[in-house]
Coordinates of N, CA, C and O in Angstrom, one line a residue:
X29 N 92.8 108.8 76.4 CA 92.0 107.9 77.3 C 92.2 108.3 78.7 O 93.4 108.4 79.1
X30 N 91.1 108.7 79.7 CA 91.3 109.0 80.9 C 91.9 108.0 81.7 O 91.8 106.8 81.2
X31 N 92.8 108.1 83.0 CA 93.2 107.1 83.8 C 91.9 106.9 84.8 O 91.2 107.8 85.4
X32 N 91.7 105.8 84.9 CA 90.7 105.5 86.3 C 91.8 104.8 87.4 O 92.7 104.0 87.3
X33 N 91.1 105.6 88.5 CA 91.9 105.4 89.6 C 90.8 105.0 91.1 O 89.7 105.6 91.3
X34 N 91.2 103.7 91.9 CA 90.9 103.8 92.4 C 91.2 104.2 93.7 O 92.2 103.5 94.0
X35 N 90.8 104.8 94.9 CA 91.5 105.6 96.3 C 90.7 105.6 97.0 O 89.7 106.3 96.8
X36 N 91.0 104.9 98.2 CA 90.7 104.7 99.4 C 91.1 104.6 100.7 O 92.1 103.9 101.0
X37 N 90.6 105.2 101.4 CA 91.6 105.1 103.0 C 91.1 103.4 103.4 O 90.0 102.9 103.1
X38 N 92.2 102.7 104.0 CA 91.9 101.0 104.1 C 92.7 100.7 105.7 O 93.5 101.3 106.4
X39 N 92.2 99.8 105.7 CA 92.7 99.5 106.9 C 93.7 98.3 106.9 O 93.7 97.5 105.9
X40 N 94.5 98.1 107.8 CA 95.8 97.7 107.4 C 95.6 96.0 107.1 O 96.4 95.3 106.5
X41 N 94.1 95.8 107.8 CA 93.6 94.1 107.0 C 92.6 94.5 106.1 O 91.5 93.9 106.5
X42 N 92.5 95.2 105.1 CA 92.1 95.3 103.6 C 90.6 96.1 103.6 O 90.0 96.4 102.6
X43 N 90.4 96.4 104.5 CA 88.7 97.2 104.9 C 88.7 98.7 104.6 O 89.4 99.5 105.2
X44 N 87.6 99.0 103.6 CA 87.8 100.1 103.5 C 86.8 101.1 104.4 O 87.0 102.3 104.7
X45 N 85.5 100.1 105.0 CA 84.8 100.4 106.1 C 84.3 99.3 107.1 O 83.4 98.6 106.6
X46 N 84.5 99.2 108.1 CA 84.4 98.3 110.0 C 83.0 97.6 109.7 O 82.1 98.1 109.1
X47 N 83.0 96.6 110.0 CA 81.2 96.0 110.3 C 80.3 97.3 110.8 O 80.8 97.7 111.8
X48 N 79.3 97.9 110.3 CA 78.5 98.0 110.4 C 78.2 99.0 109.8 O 77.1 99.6 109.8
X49 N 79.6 99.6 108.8 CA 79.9 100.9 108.3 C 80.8 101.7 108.5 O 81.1 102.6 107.7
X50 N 81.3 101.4 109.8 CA 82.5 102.6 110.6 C 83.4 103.1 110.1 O 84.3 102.3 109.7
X51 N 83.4 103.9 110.0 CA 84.6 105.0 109.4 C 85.9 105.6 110.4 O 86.9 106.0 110.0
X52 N 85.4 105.5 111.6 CA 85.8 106.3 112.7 C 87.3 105.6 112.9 O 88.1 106.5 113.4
X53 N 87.9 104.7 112.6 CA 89.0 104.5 112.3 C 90.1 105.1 111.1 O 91.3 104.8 111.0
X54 N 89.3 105.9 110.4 CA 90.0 106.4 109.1 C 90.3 107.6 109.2 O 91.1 108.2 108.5
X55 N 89.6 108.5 110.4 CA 90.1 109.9 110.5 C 91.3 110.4 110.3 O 92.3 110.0 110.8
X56 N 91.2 111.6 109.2 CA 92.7 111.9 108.9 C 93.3 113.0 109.7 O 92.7 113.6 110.5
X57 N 94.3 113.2 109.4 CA 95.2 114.2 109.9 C 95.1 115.1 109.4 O 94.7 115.0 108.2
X58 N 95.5 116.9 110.2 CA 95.4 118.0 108.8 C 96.1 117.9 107.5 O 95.9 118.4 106.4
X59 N 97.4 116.8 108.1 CA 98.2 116.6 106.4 C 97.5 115.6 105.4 O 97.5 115.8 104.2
X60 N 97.2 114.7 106.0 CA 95.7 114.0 105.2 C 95.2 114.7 104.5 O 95.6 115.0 103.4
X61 N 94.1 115.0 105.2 CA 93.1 116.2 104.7 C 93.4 116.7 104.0 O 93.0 116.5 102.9
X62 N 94.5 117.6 104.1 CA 94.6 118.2 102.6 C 95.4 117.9 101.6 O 95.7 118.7 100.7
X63 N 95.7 116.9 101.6 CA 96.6 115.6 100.4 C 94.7 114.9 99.9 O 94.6 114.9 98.7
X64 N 93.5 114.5 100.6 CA 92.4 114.1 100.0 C 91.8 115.5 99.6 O 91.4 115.4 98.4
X65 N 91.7 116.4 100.0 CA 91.3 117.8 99.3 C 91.9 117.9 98.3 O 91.2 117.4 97.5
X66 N 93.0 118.3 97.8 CA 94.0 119.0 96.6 C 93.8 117.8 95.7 O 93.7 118.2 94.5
X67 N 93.6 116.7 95.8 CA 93.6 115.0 95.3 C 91.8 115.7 94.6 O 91.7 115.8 93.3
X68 N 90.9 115.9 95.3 CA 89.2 116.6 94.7 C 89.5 117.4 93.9 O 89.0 117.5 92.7
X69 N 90.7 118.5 94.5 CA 90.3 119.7 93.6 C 90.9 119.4 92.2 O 90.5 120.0 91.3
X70 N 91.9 118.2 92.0 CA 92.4 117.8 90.7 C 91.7 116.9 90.0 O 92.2 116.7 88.9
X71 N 90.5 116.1 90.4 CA 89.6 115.1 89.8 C 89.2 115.8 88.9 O 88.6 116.8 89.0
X72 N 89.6 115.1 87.7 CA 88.6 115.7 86.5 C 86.8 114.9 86.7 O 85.9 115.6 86.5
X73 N 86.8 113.7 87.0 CA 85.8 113.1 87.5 C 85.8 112.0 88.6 O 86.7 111.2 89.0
X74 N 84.6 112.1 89.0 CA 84.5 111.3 90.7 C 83.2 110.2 90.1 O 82.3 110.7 89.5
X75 N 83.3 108.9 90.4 CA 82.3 107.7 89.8 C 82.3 107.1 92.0 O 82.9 106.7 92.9
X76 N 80.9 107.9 91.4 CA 80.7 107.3 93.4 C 79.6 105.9 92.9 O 79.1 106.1 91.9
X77 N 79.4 104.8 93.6 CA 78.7 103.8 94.1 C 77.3 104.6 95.3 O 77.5 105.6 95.9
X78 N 76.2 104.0 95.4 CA 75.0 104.8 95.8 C 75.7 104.8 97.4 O 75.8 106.0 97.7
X79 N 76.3 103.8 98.5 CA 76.5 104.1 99.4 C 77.4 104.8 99.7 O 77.4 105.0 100.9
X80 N 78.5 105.5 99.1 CA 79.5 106.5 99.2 C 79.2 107.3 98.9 O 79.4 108.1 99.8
X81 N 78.4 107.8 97.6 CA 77.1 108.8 97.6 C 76.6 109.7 98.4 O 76.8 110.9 98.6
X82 N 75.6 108.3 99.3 CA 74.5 108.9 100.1 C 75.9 109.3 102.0 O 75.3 109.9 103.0
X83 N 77.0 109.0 102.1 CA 77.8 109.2 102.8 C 78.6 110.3 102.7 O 79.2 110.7 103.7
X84 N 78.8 110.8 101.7 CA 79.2 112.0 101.5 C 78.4 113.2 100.8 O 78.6 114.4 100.8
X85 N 77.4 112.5 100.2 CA 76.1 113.9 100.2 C 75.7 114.1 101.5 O 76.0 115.3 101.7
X86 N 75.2 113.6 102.5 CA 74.9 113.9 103.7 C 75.6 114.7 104.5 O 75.0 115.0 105.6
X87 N 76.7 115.2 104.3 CA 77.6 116.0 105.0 C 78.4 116.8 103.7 O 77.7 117.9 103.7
X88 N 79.0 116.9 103.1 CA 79.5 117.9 102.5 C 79.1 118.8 101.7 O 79.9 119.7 101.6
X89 N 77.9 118.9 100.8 CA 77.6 119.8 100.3 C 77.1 121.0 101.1 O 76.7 122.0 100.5
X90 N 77.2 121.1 102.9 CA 76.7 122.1 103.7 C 77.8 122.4 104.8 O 77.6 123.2 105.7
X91 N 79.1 121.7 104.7 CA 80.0 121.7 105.4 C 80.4 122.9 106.5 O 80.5 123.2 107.7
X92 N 80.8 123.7 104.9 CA 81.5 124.5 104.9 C 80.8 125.9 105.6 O 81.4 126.9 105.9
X93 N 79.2 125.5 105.9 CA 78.1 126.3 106.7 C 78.2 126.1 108.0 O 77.6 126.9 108.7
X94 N 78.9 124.8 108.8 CA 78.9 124.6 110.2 C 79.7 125.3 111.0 O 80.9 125.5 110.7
X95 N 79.0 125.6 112.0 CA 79.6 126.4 113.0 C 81.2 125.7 113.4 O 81.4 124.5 113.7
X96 N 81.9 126.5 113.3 CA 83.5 125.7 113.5 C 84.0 125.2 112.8 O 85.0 124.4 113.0
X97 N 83.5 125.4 111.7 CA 84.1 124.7 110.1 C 85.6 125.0 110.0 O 86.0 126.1 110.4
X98 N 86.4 124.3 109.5 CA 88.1 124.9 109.7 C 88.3 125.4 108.2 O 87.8 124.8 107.3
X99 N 89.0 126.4 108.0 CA 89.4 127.0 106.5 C 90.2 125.2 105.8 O 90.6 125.6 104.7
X100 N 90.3 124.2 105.9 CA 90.2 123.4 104.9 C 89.2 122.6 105.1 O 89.4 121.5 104.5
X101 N 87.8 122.6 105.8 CA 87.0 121.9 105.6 C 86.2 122.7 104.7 O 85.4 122.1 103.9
X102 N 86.3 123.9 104.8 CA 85.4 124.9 104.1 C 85.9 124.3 102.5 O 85.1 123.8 101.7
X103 N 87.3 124.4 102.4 CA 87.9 124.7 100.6 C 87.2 122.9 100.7 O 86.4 122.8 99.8
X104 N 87.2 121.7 101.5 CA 87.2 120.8 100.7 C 85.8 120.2 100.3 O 85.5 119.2 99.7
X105 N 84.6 121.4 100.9 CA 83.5 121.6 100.9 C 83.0 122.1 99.2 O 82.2 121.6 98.5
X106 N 83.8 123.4 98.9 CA 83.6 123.9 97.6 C 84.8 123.1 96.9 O 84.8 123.3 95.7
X107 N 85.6 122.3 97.2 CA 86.4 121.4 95.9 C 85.3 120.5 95.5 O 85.0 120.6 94.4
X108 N 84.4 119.3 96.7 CA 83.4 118.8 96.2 C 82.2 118.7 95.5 O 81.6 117.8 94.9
X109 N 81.8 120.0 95.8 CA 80.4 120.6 95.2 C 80.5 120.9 93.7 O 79.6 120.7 92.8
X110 N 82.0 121.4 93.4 CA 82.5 121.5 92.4 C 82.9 120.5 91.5 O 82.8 120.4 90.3
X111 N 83.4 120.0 92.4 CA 84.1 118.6 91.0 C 82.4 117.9 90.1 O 81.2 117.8 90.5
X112 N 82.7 117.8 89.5 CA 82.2 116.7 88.2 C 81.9 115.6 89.1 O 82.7 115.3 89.9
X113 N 80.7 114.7 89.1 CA 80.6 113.5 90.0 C 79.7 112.5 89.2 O 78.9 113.2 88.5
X114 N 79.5 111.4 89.0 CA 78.4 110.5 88.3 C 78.3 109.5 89.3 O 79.2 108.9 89.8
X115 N 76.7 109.3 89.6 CA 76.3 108.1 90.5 C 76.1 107.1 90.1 O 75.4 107.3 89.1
X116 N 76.3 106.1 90.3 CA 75.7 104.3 89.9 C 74.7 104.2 91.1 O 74.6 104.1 92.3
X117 N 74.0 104.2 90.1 CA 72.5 103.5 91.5 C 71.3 103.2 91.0 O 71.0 104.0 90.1
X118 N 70.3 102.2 91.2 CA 69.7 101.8 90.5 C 67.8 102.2 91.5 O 66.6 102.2 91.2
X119 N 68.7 102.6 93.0 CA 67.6 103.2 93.8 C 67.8 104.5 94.4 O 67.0 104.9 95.3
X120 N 68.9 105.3 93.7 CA 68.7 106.7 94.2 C 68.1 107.4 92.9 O 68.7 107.3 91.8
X121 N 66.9 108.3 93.0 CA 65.9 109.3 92.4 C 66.9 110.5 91.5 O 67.0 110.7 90.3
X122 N 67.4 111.0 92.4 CA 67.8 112.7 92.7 C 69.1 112.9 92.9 O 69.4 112.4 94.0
X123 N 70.1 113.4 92.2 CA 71.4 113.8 92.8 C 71.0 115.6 92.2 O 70.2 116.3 91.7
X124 N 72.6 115.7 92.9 CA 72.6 117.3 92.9 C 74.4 117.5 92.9 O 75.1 116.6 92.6
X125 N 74.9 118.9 93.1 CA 75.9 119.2 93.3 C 76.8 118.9 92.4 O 77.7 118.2 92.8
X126 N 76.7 119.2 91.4 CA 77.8 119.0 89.8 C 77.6 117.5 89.4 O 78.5 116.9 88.9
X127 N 76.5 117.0 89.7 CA 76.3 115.6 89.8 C 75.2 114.6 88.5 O 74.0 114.7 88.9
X128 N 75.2 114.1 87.8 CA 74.4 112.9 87.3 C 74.5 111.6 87.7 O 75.5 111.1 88.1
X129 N 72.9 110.7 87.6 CA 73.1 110.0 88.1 C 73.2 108.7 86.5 O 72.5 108.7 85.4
X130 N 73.8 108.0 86.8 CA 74.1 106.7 85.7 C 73.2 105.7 86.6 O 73.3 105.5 87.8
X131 N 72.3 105.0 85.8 CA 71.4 103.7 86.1 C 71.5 102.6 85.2 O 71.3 101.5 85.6
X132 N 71.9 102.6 84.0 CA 72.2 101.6 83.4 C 73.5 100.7 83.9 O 73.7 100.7 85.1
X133 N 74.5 99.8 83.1 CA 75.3 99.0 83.2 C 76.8 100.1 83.7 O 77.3 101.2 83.2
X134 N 77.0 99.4 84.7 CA 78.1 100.7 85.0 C 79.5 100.0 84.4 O 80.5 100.7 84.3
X135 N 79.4 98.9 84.2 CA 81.1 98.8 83.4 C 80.7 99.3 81.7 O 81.6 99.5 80.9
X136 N 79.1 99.4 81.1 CA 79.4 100.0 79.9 C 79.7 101.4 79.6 O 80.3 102.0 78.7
X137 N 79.1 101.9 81.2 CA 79.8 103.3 81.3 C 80.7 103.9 81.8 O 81.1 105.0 81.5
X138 N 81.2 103.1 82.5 CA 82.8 103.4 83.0 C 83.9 103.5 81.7 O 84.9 104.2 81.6
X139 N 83.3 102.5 80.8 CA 84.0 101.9 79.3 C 83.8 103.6 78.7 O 84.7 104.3 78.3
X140 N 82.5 103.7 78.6 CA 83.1 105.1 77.9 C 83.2 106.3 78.3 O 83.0 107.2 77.5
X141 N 83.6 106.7 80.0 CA 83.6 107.6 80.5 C 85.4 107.2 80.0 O 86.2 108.1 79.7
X142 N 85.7 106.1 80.0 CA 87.3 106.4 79.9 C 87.8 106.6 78.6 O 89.1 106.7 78.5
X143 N 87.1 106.5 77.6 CA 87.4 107.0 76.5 C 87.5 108.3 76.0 O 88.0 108.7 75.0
X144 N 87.1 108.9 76.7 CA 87.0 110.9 77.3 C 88.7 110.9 77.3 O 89.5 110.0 77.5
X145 N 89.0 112.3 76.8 CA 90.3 112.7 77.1 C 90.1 114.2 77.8 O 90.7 115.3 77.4
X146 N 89.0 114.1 79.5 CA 88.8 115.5 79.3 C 89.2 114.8 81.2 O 88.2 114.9 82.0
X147 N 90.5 114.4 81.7 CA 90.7 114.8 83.1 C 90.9 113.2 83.1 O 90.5 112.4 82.3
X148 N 91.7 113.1 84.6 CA 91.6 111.9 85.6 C 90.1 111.5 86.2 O 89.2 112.3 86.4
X149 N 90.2 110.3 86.3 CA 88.7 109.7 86.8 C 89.1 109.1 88.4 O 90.2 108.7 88.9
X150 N 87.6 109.2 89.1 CA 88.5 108.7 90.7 C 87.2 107.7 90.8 O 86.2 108.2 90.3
X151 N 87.1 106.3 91.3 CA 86.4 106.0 91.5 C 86.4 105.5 92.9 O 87.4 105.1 93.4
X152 N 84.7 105.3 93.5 CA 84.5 105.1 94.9 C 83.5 104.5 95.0 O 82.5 104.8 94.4
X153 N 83.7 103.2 96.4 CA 82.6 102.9 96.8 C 82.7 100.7 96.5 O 82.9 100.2 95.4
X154 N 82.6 100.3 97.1 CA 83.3 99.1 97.0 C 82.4 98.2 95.5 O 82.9 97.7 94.5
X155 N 81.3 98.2 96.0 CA 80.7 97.2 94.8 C 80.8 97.8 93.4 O 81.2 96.9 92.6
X156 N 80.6 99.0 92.9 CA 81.4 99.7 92.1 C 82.9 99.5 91.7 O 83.2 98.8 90.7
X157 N 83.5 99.8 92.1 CA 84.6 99.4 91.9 C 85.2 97.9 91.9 O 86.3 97.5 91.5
X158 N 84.1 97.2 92.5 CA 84.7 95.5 92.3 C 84.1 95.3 91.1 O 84.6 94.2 90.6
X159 N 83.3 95.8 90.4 CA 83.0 95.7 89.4 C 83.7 96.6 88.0 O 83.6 96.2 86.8
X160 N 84.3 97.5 88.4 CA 85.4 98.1 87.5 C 86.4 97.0 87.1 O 86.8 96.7 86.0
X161 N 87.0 96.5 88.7 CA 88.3 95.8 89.1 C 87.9 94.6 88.4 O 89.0 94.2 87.9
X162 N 87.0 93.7 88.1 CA 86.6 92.5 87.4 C 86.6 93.1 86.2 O 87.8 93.5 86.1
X163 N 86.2 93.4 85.4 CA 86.5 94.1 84.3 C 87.7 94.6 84.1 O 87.6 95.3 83.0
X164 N 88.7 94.7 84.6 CA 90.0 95.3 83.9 C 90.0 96.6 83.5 O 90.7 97.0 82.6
X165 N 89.2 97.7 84.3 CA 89.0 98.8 83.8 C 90.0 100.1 84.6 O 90.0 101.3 84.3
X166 N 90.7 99.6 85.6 CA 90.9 100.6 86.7 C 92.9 100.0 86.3 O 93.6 99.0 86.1
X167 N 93.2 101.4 86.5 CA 94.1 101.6 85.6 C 95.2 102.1 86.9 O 96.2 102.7 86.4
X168 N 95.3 102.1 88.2 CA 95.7 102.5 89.3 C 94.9 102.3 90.4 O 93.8 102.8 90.4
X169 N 95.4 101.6 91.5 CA 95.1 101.4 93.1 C 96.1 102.4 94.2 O 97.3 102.2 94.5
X170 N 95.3 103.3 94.6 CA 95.7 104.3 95.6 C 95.2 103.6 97.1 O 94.1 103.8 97.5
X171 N 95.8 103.1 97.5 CA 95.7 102.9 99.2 C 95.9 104.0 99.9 O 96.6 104.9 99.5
X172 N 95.4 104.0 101.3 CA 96.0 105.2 102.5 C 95.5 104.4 103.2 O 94.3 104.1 103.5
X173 N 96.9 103.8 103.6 CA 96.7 102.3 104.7 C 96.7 103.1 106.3 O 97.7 103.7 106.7
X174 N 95.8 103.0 107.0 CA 95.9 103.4 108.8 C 96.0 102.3 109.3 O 95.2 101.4 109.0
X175 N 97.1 102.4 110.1 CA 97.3 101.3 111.2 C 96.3 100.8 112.2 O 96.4 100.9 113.4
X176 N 95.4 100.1 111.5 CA 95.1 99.8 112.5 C 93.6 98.6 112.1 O 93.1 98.9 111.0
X177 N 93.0 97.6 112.7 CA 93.3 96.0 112.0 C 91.2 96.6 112.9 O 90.9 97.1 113.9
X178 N 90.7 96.1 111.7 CA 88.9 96.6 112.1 C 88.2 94.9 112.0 O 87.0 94.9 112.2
X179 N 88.8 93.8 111.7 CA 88.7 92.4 111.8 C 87.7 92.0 110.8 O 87.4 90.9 110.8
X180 N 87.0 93.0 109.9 CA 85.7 92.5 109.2 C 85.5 93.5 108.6 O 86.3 94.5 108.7
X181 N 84.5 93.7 107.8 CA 83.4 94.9 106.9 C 83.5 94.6 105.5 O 83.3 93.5 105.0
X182 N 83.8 96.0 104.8 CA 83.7 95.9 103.3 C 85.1 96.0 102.7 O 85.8 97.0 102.7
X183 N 85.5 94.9 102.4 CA 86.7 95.0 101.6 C 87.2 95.8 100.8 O 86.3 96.6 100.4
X184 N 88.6 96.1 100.3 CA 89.2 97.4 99.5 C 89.3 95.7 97.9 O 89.1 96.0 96.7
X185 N 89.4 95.1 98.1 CA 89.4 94.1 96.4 C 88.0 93.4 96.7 O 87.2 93.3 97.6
X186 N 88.2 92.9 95.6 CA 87.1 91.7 95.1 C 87.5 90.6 95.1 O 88.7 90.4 95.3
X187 N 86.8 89.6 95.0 CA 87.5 88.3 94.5 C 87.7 88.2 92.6 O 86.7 88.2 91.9
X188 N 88.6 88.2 92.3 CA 89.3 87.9 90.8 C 89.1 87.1 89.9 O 89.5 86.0 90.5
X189 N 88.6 86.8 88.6 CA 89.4 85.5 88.5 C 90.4 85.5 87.8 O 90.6 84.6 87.1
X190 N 91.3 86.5 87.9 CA 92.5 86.1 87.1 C 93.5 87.6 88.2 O 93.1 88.6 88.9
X191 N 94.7 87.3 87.9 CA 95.8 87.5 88.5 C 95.2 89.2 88.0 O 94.2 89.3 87.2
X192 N 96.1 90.5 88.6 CA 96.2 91.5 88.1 C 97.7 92.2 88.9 O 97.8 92.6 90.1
X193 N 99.0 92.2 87.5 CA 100.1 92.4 88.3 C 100.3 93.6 88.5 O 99.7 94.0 87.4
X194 N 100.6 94.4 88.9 CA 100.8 96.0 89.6 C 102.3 96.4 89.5 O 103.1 95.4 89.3
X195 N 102.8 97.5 89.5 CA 103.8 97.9 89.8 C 103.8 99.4 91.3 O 102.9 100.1 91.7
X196 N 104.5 99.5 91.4 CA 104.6 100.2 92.8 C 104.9 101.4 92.1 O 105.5 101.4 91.0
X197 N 104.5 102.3 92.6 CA 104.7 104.2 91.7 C 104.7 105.4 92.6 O 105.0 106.6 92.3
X198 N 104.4 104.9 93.8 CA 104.4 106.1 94.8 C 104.2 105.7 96.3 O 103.2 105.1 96.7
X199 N 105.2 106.2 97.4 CA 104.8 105.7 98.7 C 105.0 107.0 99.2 O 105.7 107.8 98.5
X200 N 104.2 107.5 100.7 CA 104.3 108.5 101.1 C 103.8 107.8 102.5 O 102.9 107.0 102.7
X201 N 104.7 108.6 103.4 CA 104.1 108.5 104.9 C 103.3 109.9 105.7 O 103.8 111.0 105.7
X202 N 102.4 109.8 106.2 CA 101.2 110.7 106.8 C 101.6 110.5 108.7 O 101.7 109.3 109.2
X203 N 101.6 111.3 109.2 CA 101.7 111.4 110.4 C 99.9 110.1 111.8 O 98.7 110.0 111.9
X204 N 100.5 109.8 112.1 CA 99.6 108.4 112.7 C 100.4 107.3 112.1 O 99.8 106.3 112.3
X205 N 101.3 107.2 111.6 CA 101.6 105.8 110.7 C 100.7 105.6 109.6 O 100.3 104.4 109.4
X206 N 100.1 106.6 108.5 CA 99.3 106.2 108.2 C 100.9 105.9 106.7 O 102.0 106.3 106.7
X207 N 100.1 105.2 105.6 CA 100.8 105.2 104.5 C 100.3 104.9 103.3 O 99.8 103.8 103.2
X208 N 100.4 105.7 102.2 CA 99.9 105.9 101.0 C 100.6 105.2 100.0 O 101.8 105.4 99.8
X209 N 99.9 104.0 99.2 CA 100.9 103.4 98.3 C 99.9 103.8 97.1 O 98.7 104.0 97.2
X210 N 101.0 103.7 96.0 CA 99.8 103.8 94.6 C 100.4 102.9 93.7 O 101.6 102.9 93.5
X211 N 99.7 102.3 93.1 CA 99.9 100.9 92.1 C 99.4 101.4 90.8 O 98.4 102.0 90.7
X212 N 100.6 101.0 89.7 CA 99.6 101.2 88.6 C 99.8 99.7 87.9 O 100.6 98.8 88.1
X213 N 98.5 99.8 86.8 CA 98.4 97.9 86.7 C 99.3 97.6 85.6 O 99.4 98.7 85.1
X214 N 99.9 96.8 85.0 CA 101.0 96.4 84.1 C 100.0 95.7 83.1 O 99.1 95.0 83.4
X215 N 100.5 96.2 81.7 CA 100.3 96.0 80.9 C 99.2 96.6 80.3 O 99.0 96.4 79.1

């Protein structure tokens, strides 16, 4: 059975994106970057949500073509295009880039993408994954907490109805204060 994992850069009050979308607080470091690179090039599969999607289709499948591109935006340009990816979306047409799109029920398919014994699963994208997370399907929480407090947006959890206890499995510190915890769920 695959592990589903979920990972996200968050902010140190639970946001994984600012009121209005902003990202601009999550900027990583070169040692970031290539801890979220090497992290692509090992996904066996990527479960994006339509707005994480349409935010990283828009920029990375041509990255690696921009003037001033750095030798790891380039590699994390062809780790992306490469990886394995499946969309949840019920109003995007068209994907591309090693990609299918899923339109039906996404916890019946999350249910049997993890019954696959062919790689790690990453999933992204908030409503997606609060929907994994209610369902009991996500098998690890990867945070990359940045210091620093965005007062509102889109949350890194859902609301619950029932407890889910965790155990602690990995901390690492990133240059900014940033800090990487990874939870895996008990039982």
């Amino acid at each position: 059975m695959r592990n589903l994992t979920f990972a996200m850069n968050v902010s140190l009050d639970g946001y994984i994106a600012a009121p209005g979308d902003g990202l601009g607080w999550s900027a990583p470091s070169d040692e970031l970057f290539q801890w979220w690179s090497d992290r692509v090039g090992a996904t066996g599969l990527a479960l994006y949500g339509r707005k994480l999607w349409e935010t990283m289709s828009s920029h990375w499948p041509t990255a690696d073509l921009e003037p001033g591109a750095t030798p790891a935006q380039i590699e994390f340009a062809h780790r992306w295009r490469d990886m394995p990816k499946v969309v949840f979306s019920s109003t995007v047409s068209a994907v591309a880039w090693n990609t299918r799109l899923a339109t039906g029920d996404a916890v019946t398919e999350i249910t049997r993408l993890k019954a696959d014994d062919e790689g790690s699963m990453d999933i992204g994208g908030a409503t997606l994954a609060a929907a994994a997370m209610r369902a009991g399907l996500i098998d690890e929480y990867l945070m990359v907490t940045h210091p620093v407090l965005v007062g509102g947006g889109t949350p890194f959890f859902t609301a619950l109805d029932t407890w889910v206890n965790l155990d602690l499995v990995e901390t690492r510190t990133f240059p900014g204060g940033v800090v990487l915890t990874r939870y895996k769920t008990r039982g």
